[in-house]
Coordinates of C-alpha atoms (C1' of nucleotides) in Angstrom, one line a residue:
Chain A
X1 CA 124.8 124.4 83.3
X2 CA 124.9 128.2 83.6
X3 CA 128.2 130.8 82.7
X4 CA 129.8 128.9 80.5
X5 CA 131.8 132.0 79.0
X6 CA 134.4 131.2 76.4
X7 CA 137.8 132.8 76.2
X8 CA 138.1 136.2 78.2
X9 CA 134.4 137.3 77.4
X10 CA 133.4 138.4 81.1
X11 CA 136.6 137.6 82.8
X12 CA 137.6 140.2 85.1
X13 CA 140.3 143.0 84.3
X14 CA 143.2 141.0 86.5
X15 CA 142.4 138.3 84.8
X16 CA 141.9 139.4 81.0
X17 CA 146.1 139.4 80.8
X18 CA 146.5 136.1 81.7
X19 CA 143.8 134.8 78.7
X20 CA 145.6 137.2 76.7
X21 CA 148.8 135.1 76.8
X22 CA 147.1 132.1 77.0
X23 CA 145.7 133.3 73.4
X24 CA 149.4 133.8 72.7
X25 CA 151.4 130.5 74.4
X26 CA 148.5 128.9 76.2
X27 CA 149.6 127.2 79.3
X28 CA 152.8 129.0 79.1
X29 CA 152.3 131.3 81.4
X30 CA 149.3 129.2 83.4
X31 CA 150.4 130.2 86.5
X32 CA 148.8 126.7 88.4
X33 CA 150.6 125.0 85.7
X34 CA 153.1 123.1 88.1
X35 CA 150.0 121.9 90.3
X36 CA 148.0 120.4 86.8
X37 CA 148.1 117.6 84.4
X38 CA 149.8 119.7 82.3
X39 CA 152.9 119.9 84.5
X40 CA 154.6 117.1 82.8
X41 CA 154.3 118.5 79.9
X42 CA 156.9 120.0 76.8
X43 CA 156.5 123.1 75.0
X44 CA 155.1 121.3 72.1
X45 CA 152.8 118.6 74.2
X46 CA 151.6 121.9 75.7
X47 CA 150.8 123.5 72.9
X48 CA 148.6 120.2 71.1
X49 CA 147.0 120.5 74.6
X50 CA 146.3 123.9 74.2
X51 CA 144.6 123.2 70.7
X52 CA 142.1 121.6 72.1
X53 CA 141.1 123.8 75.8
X54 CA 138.5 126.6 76.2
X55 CA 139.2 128.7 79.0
X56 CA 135.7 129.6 80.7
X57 CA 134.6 131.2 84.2
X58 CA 131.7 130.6 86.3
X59 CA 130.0 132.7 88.5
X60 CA 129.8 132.5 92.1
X61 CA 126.7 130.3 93.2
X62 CA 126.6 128.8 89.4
X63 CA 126.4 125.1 89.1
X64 CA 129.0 123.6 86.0
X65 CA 127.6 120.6 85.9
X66 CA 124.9 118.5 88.0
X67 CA 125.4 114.8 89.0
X68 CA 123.9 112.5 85.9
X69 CA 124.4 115.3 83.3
X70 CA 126.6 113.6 80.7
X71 CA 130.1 113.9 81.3
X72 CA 131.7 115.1 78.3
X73 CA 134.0 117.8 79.6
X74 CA 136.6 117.9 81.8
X75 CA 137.7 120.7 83.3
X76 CA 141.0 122.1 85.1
X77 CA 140.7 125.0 87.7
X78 CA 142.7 128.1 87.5
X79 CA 141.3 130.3 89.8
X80 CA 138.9 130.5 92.6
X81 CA 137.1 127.9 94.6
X82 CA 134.7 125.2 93.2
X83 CA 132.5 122.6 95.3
X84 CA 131.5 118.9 94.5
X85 CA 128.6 117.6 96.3
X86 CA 126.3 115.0 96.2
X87 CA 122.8 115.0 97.4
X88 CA 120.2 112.4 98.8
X89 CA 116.0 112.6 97.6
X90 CA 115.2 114.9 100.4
X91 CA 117.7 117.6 99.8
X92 CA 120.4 116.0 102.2
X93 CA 123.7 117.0 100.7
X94 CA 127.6 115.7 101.2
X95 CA 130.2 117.8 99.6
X96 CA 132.8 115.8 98.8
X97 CA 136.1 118.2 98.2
X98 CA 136.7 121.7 97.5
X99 CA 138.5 122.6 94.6
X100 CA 141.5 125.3 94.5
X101 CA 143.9 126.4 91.1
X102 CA 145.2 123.4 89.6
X103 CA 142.5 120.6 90.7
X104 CA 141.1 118.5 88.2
X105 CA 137.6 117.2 87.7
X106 CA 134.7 115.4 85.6
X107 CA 136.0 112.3 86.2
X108 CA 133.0 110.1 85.8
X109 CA 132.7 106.4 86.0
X110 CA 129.9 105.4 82.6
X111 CA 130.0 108.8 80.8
X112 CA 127.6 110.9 83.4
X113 CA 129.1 113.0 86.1
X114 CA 128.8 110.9 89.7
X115 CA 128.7 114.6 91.4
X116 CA 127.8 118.4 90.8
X117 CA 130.0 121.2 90.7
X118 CA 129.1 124.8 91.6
X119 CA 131.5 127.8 92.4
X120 CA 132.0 129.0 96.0
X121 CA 133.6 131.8 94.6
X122 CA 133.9 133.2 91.0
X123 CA 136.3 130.7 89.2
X124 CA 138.2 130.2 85.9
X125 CA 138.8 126.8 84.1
X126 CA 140.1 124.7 81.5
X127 CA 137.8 123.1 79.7
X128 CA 138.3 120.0 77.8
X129 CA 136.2 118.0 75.5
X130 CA 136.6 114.5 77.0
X131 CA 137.4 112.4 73.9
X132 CA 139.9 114.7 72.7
X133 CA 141.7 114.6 75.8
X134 CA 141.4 110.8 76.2
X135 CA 143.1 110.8 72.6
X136 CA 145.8 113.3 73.7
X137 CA 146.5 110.8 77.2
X138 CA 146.7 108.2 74.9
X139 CA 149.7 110.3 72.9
X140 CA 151.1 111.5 76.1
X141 CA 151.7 108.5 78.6
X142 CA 153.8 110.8 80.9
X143 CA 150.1 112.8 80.7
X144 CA 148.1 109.6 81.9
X145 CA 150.5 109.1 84.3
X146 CA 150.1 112.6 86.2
X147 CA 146.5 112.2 85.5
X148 CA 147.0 109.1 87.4
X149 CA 149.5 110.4 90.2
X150 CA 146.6 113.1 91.0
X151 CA 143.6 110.5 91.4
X152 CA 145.7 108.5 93.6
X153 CA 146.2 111.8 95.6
X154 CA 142.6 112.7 96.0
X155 CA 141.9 108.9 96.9
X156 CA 144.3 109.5 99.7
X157 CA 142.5 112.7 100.8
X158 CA 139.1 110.8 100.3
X159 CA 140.4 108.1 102.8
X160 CA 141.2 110.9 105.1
X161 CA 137.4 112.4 105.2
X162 CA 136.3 109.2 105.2
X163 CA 138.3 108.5 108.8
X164 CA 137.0 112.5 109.8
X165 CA 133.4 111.9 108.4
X166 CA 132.9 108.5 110.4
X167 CA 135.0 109.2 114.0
X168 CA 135.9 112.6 114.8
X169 CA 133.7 114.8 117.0
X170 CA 132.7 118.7 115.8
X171 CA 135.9 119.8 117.4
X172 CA 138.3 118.1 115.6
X173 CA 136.7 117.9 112.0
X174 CA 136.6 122.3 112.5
X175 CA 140.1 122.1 113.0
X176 CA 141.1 119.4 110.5
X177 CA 139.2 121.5 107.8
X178 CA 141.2 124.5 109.2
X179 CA 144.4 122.8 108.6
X180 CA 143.8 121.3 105.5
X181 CA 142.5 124.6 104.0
X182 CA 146.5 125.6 105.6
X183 CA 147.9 123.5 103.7
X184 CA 146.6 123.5 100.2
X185 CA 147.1 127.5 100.7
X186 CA 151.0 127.3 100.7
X187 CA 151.5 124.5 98.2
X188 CA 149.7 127.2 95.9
X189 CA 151.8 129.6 97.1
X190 CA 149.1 131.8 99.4
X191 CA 150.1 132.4 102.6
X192 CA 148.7 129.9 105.1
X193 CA 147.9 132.4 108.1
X194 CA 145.5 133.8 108.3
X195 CA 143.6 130.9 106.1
X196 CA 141.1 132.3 103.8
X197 CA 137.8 130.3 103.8
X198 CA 135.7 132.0 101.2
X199 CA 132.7 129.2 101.5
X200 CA 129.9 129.4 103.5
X201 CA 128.9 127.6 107.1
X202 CA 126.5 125.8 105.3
X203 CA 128.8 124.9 102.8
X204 CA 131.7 123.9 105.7
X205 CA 128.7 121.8 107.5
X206 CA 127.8 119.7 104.2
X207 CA 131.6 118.9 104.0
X208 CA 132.1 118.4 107.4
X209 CA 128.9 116.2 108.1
X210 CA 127.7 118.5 110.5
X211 CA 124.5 121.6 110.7
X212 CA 125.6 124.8 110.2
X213 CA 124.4 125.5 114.1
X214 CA 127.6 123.2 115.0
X215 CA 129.9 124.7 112.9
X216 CA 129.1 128.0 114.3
X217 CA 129.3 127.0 117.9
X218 CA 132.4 125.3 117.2
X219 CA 134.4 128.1 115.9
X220 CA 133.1 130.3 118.8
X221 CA 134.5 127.7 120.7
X222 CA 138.5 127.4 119.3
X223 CA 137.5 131.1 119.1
X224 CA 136.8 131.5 123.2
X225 CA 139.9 129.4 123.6
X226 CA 142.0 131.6 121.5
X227 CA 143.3 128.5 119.1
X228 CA 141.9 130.8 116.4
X229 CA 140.6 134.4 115.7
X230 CA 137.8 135.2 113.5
X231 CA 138.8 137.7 110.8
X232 CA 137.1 140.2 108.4
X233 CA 136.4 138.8 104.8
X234 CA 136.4 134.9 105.9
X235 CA 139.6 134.9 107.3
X236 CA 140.4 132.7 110.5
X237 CA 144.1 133.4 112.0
X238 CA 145.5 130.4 113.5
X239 CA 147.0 131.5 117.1
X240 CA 148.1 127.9 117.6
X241 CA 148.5 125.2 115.3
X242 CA 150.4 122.9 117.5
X243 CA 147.2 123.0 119.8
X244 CA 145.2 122.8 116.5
X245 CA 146.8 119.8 115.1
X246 CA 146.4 118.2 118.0
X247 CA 142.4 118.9 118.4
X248 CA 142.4 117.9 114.6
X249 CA 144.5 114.3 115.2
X250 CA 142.2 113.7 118.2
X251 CA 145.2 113.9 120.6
X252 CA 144.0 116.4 122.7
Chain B
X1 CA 153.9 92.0 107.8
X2 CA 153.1 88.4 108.9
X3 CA 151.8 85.5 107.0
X4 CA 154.0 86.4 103.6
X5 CA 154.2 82.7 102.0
X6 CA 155.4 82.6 98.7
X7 CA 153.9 80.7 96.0
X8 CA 151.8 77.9 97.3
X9 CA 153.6 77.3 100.6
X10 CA 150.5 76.8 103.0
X11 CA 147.8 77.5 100.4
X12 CA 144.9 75.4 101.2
X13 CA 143.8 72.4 98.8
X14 CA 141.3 74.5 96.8
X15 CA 143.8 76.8 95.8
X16 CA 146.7 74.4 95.4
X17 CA 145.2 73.9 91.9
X18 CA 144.9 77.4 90.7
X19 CA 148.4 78.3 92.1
X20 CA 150.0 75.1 90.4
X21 CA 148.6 76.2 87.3
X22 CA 149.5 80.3 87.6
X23 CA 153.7 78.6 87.6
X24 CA 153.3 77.2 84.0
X25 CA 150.7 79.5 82.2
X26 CA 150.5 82.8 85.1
X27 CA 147.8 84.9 85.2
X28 CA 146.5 82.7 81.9
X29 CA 144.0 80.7 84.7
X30 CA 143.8 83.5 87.4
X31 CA 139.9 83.4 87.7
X32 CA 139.8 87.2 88.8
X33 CA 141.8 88.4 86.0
X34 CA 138.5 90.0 84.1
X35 CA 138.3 92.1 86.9
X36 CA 141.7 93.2 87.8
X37 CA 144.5 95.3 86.3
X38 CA 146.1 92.3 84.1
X39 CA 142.4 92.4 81.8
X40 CA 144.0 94.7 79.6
X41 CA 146.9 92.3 79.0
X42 CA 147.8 90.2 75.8
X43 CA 149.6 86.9 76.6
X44 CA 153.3 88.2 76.4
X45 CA 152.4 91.4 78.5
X46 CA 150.8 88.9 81.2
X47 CA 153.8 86.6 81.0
X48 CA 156.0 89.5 81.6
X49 CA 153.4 90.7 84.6
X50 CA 153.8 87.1 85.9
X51 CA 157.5 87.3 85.9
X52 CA 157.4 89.8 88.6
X53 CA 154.8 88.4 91.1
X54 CA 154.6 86.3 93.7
X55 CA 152.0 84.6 94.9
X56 CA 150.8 84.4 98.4
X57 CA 148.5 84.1 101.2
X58 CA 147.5 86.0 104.5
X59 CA 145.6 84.4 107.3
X60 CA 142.5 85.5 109.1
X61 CA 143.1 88.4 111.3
X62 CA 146.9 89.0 110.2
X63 CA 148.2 92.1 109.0
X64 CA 149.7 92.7 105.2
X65 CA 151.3 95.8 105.8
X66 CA 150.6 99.3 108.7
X67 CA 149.9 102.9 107.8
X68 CA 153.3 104.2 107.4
X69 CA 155.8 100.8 106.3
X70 CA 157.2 101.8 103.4
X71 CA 155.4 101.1 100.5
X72 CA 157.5 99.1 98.2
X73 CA 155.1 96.7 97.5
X74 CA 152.1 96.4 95.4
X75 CA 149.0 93.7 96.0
X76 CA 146.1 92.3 93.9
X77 CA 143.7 90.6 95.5
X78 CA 143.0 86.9 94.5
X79 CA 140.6 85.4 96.6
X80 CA 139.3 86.5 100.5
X81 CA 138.8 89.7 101.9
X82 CA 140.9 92.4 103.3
X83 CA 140.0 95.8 104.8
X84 CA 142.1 98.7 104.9
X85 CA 141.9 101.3 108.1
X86 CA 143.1 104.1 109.0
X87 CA 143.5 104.8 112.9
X88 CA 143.6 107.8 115.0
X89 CA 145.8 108.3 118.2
X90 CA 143.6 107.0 120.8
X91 CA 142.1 104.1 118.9
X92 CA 139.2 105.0 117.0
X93 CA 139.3 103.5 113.8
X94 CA 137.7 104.1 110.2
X95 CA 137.7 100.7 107.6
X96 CA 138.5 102.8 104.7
X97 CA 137.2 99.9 102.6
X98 CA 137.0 96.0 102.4
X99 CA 138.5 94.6 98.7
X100 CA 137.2 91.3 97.3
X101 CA 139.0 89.2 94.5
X102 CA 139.9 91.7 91.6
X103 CA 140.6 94.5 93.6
X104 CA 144.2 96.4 93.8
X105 CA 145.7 98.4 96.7
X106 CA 148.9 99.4 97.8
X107 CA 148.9 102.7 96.5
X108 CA 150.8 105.7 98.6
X109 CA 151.2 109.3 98.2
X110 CA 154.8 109.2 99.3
X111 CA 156.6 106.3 99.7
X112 CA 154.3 104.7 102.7
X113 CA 151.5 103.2 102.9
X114 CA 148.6 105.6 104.3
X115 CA 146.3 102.7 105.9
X116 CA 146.9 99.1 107.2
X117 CA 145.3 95.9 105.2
X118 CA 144.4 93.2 107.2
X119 CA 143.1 89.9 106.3
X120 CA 138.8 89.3 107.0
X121 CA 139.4 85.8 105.8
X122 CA 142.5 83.7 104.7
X123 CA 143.4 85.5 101.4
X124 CA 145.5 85.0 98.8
X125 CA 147.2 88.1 97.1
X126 CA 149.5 88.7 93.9
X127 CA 152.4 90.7 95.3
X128 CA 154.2 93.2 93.0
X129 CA 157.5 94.9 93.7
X130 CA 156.9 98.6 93.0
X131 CA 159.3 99.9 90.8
X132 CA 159.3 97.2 88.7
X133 CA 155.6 97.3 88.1
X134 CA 155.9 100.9 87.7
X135 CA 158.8 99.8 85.0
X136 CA 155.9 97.7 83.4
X137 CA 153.5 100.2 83.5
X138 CA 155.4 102.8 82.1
X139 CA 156.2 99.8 78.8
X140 CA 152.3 98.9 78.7
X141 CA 150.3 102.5 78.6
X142 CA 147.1 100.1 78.1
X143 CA 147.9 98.8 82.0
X144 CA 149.0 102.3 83.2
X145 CA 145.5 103.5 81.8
X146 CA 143.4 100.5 83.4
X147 CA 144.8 101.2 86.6
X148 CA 143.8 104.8 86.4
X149 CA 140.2 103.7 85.5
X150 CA 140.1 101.2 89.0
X151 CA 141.5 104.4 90.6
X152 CA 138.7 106.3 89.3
X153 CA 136.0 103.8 90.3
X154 CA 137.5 103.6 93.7
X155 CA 137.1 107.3 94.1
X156 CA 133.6 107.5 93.1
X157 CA 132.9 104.9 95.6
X158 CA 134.9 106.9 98.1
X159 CA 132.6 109.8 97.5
X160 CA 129.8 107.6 97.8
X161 CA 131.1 106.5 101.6
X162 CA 131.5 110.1 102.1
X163 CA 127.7 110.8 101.6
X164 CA 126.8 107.5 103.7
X165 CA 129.0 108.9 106.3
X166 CA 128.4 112.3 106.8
X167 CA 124.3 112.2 105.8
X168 CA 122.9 108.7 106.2
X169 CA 121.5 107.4 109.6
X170 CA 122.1 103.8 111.3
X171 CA 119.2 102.5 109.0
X172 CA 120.7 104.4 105.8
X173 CA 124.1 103.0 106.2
X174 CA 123.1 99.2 106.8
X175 CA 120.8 99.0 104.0
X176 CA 123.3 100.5 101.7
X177 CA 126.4 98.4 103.0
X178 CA 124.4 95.1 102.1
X179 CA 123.4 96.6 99.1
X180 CA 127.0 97.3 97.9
X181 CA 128.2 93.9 99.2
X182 CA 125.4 92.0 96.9
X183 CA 126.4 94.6 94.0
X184 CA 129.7 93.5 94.8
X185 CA 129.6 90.1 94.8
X186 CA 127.6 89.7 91.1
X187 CA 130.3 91.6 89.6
X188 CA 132.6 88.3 90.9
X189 CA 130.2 85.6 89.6
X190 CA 128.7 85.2 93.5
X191 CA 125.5 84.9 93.8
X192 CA 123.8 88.1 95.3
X193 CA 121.1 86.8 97.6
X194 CA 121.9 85.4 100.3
X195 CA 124.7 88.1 100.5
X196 CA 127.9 87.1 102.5
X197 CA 129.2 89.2 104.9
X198 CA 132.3 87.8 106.2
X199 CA 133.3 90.5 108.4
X200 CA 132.2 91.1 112.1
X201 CA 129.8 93.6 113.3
X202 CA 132.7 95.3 115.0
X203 CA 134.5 95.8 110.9
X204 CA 130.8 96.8 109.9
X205 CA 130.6 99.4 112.4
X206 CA 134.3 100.6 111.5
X207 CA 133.1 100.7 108.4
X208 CA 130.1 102.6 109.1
X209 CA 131.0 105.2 111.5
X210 CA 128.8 103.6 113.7
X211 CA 129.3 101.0 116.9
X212 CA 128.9 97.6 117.0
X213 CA 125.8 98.0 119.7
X214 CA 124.1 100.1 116.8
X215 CA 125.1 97.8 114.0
X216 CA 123.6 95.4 115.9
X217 CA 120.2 96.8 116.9
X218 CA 120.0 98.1 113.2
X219 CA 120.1 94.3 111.9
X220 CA 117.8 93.1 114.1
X221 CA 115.6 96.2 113.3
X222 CA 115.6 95.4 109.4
X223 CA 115.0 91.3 110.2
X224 CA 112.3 92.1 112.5
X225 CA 110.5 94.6 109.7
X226 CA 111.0 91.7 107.5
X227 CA 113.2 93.3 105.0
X228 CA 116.0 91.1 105.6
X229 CA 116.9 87.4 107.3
X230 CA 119.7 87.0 109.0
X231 CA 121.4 83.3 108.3
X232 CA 123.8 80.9 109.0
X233 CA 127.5 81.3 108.6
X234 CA 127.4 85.1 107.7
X235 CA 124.6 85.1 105.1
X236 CA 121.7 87.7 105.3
X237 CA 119.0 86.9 103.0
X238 CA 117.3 90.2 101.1
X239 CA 113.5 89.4 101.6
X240 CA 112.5 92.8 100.1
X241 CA 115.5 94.7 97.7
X242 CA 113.5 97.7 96.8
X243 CA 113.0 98.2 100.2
X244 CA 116.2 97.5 101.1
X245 CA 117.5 100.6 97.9
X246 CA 114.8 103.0 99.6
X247 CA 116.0 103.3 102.8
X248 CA 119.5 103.4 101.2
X249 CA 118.7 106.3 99.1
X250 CA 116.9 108.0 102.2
X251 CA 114.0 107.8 100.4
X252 CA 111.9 105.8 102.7
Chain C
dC1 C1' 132.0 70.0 127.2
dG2 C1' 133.6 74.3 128.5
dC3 C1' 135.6 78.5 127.5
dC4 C1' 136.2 82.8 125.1
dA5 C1' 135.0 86.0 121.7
dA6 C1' 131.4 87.9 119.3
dC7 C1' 126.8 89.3 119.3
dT8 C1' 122.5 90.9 121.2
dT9 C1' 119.7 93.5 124.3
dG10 C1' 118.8 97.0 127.8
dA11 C1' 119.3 101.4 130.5
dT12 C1' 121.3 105.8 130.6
dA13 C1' 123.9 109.7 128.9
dA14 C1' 126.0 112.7 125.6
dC15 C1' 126.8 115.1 121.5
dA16 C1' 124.9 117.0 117.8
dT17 C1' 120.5 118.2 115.6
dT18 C1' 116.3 120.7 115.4
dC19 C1' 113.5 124.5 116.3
dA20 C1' 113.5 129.3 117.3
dA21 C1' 115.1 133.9 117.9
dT22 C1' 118.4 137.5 117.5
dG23 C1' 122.3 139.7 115.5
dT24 C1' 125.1 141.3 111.6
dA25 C1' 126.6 142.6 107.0
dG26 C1' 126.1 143.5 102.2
dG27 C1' 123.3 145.3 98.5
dT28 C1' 119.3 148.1 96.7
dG29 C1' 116.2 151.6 96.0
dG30 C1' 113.9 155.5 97.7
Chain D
dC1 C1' 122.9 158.7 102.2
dC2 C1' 120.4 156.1 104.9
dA3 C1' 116.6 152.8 105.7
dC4 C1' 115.3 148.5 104.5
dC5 C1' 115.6 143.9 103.0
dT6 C1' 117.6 139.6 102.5
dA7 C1' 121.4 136.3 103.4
dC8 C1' 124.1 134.5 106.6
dA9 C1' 125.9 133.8 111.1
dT10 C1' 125.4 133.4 116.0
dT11 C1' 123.2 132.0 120.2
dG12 C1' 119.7 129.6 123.1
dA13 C1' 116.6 125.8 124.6
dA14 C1' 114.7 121.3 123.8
dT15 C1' 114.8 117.0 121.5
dG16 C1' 116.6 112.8 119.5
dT17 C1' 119.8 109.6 117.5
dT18 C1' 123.6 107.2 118.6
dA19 C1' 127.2 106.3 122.0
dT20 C1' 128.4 104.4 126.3
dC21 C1' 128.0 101.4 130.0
dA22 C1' 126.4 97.0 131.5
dA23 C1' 124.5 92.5 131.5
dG24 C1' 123.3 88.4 129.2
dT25 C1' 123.3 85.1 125.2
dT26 C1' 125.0 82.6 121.5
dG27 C1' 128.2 80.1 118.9
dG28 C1' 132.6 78.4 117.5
dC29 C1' 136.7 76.0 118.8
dG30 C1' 140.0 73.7 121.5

DNA sequence: CGCCAACTTGATAACATTCAATGTAGGTGG
DNA sequence: CCACCTACATTGAATGTTATCAAGTTGGCG
């Protein structure tokens, strides 16, 4: 565990106003609010859930929490990008999802965490102590069930890798990542083109099952054949996502 | 959708029994209910769940629903195996997962399914119509938060696939896919060594990310090292387990 | 008993990895 | 302010693991 700041303490200026209000009506003006657990929540429900949340940031490159550490926080992204990866003895390492504002995690199976989680960028979160949020799911069923509706979604997007991970070529995982990344912009309300991809090639190869060596020849590649453009600051611009959906379905 | 036979219509002898009994006291005999959503269940609540099921049986090979039927149904599995898959436009497949007795699917995202099920051998399912198992689920909070725990175990074995997928070699993946299947099987009250493996090499491979040449060689590999024995009738005998958990770990 | 599907084994090829070098950008200190 | 240093990214060449193509073999079922 490293940067584990509570409240505003080291958050940055744009984001000291935000803590501010949450100080004030917490999770009233959470501006991922509609993507959380939290989004099934009343004014009151919100505020008993409030009660019992620590806002924190973590630094960019700053593990939260390692796999086997026990799990007795769960936390709620507000800002900025986190990673979940496992490894193997020899250093061999699968990242498992990319977080964005909203996600959830510290699930955990017994009561130690199955995964680590380390910031690809610098990132804000909710942090809950788990039995006190068990207690408050308990209170709030409609709670459980969002919790519930969100695992379901990120069992879907697991199935998902797990078809990319086990038979698509280099090609079409680059440009399923690319897509996805799309996608999860706009439902947070970025813009979806150009797609920021603030993590590393070494970071997109251990989520992609692929070297970093690939993953650089491959976006040369879309890059030659003008499907994308490299762009300053980790941007790509999609020049055509027709031709990229189809590289990413495995149509083309 | 094939092979939909309610109650005990074309149930074989063995199950005759069990099903007979599920019409007077249902669920109250079901062997796998430990395992599955109904363990959280007090007598009336089951009686209630019972009122809403029906019982029946898919055949060998036969399909229980396709990726993208509309998902108004809802399965637990009562005996058998299925698999789920996922498929991409020009064939290639990905087996998602294969669910023994206990296990629960049918969950979507919208309102289809996002994978086919398909029978490995004759299985018998409880079905569930959707909305009024959500209708229960929203009454019972004790079964809407059981289900969310499977949900989460399924997940962390989904991130576990994702590491055997996009780190392990032919070796890796074998070793761990008989491991999981003999972890598997104690859980239901099988015995663990000889492990069954009911599916073909052509499933494991789908499973794997790997082909059915390589599955192949990789069995034959392990048996000839002496680690494993390859049986009769779809047993492989586990000569040396630690062994077998090293080279599953990629630590051998 | 014979047929068909599934499995095994072999030879060759391909895609991605590995090893190696060069290029580029951001940050630090002189 | 620029040179330097370190990280990261890109590109190249060689290697290797697994896929592909192609026979055979086995085994289950009619």
């Amino acid at each position: 565990m490293t940067t584990a700041l509570d409240h505003k303490a080291g958050a940055p200026a744009s984001l000291a106003a935000q803590v501010a209000q949450a100080d004030m009506n917490p999770c009233g003006a959470c501006p991922v609010r509609s993507l959380s657990v939290c989004s099934a929540l009343e004014a009151e429900e919100l505020r008993r859930l409030a009660e019992i949340l620590t806002n924190m940031k973590v630094d960019t490159g700053h593990t939260l929490f390692s796999e086997g550490d026990g799990a007795d926080m769960l936390f709620n992204v507000t800002s900025g990008t986190m990673k979940l990866y496992k490894l193997l003895p020899d250093g061999r390492r699968q990242i498992t999802g990319f977080l964005l504002p909203g996600d959830f995690l510290g699930l955990s199976v017994n009561d130690t965490y199955a995964y680590s989680a380390e910031a690809v960028t610098s990132a804000t979160l909710c942090r809950f102590p788990r039995r006190r949020l068990e207690a408050l799911l308990e209170e709030y069923p409609k709670m459980q069930r969002r919790l519930f509706a969100m695992a379901s979604n990120e069992l879907a997007a697991a199935q998902d890798q797990m078809l990319l991970l086990g038979r698509k070529n280099a090609k079409e995982r680059i440009a399923s990542f690319l897509l996805l990344l799309s996608q999860r912009a706009v439902r947070r309300g970025f813009k979806d083109n150009p797609v920021h991809v603030p993590m590393s090639r070494s970071d997109i190869a251990d989520y992609l099952g692929l070297t970093t060596e690939t993953v650089s020849r491959t976006f040369t590649q879309l890059k030659t054949s003008n499907v994308i453009a490299l762009l300053e600051g980790g941007k790509v611009r999609i020049n055509d996502r027709d031709g990229l959906q189809d590289l990413a379905d495995g149509a083309a």
